Structures are given as structure tokens and as C-alpha cells.
PDB file of N, CA, C and O in Angstrom:
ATOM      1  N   UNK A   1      68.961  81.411 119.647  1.00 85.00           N
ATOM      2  CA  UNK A   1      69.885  81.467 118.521  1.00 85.00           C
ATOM      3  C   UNK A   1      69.864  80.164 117.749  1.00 85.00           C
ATOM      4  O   UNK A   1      69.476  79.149 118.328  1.00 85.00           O
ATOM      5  N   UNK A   2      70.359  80.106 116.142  1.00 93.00           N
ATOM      6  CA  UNK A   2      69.949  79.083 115.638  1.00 93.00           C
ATOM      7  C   UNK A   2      71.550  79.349 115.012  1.00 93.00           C
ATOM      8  O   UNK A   2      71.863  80.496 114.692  1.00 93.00           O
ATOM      9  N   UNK A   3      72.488  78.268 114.869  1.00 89.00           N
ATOM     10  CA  UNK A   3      73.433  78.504 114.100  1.00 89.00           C
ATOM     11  C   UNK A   3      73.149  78.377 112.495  1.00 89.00           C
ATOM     12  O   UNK A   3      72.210  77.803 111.945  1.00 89.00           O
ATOM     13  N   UNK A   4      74.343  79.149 111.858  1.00 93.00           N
ATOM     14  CA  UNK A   4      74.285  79.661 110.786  1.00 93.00           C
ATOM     15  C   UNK A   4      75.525  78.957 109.865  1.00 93.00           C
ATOM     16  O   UNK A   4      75.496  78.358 108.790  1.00 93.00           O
ATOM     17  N   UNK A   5      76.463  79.260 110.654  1.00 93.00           N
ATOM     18  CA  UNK A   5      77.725  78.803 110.034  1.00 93.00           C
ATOM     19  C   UNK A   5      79.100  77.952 110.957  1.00 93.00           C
ATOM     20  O   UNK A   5      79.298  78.267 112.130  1.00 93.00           O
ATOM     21  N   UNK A   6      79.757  77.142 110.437  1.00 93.00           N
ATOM     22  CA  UNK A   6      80.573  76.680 111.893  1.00 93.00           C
ATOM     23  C   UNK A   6      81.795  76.599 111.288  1.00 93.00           C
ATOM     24  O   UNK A   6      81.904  75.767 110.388  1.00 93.00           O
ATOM     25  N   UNK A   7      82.979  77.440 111.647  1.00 93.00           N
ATOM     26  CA  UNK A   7      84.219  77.943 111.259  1.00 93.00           C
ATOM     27  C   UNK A   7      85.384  76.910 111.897  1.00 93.00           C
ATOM     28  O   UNK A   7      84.977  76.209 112.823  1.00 93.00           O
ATOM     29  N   UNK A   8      86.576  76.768 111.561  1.00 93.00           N
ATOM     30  CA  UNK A   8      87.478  75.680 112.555  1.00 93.00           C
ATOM     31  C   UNK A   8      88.737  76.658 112.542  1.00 93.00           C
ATOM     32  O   UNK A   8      88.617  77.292 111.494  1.00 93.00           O
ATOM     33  N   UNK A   9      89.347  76.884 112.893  1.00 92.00           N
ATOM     34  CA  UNK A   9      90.231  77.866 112.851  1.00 92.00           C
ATOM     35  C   UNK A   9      91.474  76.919 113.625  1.00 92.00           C
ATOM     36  O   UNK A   9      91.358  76.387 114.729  1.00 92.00           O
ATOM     37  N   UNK A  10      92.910  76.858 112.561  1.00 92.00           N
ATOM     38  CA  UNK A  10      94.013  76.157 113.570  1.00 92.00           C
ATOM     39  C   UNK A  10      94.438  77.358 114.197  1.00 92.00           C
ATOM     40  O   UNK A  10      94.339  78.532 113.842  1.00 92.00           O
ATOM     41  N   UNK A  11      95.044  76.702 115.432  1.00 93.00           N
ATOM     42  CA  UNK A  11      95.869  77.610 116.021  1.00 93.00           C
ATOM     43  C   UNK A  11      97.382  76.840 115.942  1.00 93.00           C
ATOM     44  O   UNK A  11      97.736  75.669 116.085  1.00 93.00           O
ATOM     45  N   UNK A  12      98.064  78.067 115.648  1.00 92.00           N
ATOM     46  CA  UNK A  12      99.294  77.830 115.315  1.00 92.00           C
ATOM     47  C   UNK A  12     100.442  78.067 117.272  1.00 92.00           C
ATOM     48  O   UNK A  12     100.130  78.656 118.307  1.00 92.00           O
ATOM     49  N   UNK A  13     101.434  77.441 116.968  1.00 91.00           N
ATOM     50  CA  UNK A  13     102.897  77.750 117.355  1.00 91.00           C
ATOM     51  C   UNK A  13     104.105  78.234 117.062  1.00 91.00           C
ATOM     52  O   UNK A  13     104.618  77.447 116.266  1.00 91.00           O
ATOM     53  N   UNK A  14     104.917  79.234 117.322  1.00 90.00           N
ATOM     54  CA  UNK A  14     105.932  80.156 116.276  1.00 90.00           C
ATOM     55  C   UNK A  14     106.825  78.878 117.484  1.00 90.00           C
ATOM     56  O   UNK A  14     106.373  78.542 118.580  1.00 90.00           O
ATOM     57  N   UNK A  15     108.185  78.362 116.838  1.00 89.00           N
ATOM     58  CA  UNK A  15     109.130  77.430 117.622  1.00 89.00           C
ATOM     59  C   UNK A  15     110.504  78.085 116.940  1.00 89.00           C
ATOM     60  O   UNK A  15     110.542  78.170 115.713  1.00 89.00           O
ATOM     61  N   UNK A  16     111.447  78.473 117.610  1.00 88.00           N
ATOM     62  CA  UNK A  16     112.732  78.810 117.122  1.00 88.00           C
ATOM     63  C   UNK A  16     113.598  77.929 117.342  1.00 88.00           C
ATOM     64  O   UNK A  16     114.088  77.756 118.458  1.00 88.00           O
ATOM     65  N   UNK A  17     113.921  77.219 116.258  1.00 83.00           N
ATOM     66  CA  UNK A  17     115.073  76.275 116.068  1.00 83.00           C
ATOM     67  C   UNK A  17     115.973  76.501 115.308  1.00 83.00           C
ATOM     68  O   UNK A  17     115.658  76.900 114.187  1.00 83.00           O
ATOM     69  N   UNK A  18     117.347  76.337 115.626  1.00 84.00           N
ATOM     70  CA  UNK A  18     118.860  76.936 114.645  1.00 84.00           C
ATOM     71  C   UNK A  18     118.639  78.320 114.328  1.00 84.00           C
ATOM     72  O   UNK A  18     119.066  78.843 113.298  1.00 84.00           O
ATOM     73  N   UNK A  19     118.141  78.762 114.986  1.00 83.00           N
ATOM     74  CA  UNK A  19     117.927  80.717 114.195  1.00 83.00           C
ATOM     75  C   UNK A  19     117.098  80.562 113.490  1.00 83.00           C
ATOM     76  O   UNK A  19     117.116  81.637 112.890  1.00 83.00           O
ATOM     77  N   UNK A  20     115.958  79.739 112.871  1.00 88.00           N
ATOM     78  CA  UNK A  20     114.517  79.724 111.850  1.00 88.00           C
ATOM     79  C   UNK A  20     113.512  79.652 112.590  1.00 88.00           C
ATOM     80  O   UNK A  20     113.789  78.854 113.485  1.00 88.00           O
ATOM     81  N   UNK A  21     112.329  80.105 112.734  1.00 88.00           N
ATOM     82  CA  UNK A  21     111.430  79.712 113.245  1.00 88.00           C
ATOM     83  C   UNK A  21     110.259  79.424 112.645  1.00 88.00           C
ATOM     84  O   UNK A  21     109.628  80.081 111.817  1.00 88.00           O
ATOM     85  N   UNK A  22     109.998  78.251 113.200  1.00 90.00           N
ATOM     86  CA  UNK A  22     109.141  77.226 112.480  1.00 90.00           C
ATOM     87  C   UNK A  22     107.818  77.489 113.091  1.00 90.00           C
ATOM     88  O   UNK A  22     107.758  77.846 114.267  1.00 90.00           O
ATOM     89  N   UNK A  23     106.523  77.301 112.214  1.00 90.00           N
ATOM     90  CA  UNK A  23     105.190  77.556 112.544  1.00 90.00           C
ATOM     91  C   UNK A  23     104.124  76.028 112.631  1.00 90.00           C
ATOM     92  O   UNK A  23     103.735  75.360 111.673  1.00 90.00           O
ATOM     93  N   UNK A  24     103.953  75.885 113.538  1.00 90.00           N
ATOM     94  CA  UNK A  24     103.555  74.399 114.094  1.00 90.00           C
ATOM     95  C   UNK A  24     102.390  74.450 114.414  1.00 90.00           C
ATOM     96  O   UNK A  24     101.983  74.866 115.499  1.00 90.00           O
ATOM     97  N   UNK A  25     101.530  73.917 113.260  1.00 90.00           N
ATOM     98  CA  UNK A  25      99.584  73.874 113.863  1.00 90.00           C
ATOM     99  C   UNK A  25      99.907  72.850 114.968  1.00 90.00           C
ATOM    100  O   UNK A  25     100.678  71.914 114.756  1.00 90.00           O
ATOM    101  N   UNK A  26      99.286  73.053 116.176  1.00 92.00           N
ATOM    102  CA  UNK A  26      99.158  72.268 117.976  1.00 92.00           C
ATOM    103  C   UNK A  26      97.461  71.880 118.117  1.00 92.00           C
ATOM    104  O   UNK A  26      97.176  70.798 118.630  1.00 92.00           O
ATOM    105  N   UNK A  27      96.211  72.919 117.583  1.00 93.00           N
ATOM    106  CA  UNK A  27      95.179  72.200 117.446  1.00 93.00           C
ATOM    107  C   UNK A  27      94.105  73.453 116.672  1.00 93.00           C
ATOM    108  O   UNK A  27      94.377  74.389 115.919  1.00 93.00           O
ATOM    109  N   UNK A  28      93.016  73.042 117.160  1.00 94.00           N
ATOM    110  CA  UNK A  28      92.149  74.000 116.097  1.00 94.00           C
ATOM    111  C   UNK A  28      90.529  74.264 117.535  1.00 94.00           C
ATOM    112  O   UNK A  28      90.152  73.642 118.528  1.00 94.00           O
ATOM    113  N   UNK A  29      89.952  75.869 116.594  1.00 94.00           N
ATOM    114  CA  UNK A  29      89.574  76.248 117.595  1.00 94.00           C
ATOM    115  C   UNK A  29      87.786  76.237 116.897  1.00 94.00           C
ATOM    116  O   UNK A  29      87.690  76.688 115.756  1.00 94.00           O
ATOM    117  N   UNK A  30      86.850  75.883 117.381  1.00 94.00           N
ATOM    118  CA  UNK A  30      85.904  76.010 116.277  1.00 94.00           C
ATOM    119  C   UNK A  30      84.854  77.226 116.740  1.00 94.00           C
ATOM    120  O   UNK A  30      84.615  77.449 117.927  1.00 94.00           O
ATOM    121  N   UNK A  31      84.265  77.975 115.651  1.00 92.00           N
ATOM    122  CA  UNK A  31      83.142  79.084 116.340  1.00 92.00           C
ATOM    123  C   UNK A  31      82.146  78.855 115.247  1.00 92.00           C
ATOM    124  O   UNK A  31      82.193  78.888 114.018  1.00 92.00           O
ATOM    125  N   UNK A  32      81.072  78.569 116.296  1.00 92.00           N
ATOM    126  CA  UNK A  32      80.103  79.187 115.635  1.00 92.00           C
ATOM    127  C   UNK A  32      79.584  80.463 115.465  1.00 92.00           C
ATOM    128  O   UNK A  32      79.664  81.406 116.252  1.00 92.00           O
ATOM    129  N   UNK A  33      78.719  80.395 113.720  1.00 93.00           N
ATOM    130  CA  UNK A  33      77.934  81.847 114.238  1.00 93.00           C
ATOM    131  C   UNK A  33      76.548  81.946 113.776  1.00 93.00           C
ATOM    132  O   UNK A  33      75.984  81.776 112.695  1.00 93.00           O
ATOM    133  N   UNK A  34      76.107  82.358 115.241  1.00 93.00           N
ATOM    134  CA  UNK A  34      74.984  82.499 115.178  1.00 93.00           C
ATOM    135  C   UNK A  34      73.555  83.495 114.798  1.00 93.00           C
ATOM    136  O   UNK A  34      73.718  84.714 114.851  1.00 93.00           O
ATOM    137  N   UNK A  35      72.377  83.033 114.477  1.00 92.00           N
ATOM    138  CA  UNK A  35      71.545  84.388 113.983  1.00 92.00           C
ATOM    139  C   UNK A  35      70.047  84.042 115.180  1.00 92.00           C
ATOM    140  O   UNK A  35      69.497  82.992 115.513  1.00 92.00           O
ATOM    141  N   UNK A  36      69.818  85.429 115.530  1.00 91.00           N
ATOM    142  CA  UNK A  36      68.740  85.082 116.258  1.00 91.00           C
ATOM    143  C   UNK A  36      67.024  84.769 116.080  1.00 91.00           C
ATOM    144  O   UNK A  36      66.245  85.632 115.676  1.00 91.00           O
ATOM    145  N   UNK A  37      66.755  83.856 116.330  1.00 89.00           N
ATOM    146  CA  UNK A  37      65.149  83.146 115.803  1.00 89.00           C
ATOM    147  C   UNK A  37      64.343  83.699 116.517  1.00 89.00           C
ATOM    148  O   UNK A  37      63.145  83.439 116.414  1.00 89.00           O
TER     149      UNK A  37
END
């Protein structure tokens, strides 16, 4: 496989504070994608 493209994707957190809940990026996830040679 030879990569093609490389994506980062955050991942989020839903946090409920006072009755709102707040959406909190914590880190990020990366994928590649690949095509075969």
C-alpha cells in the first residue's frame, strides 16, 4: 500500500455543566488512506 491521503479527525467530549453541555476537543485521531501498488 502506498498512502494517498492523511485525515486528522478531533475527537470530541460532550461535559454537562449547570444543565448545558459543553463539547470539549480532548485530542485528535489521524487515518490514513491508502491505495494499493
Amino acid at each position: 500500500y502506498s498512502p494517498v491521503r492523511r485525515m486528522e479527525e478531533p475527537i470530541f467530549q460532550e461535559k454537562k455543566e449547570n444543565g448545558s453541555i459543553q463539547i470539549i476537543p480532548i485530542g485528535k485521531k489521524i487515518v490514513f488512506e491508502g491505495k494499493i501498488v
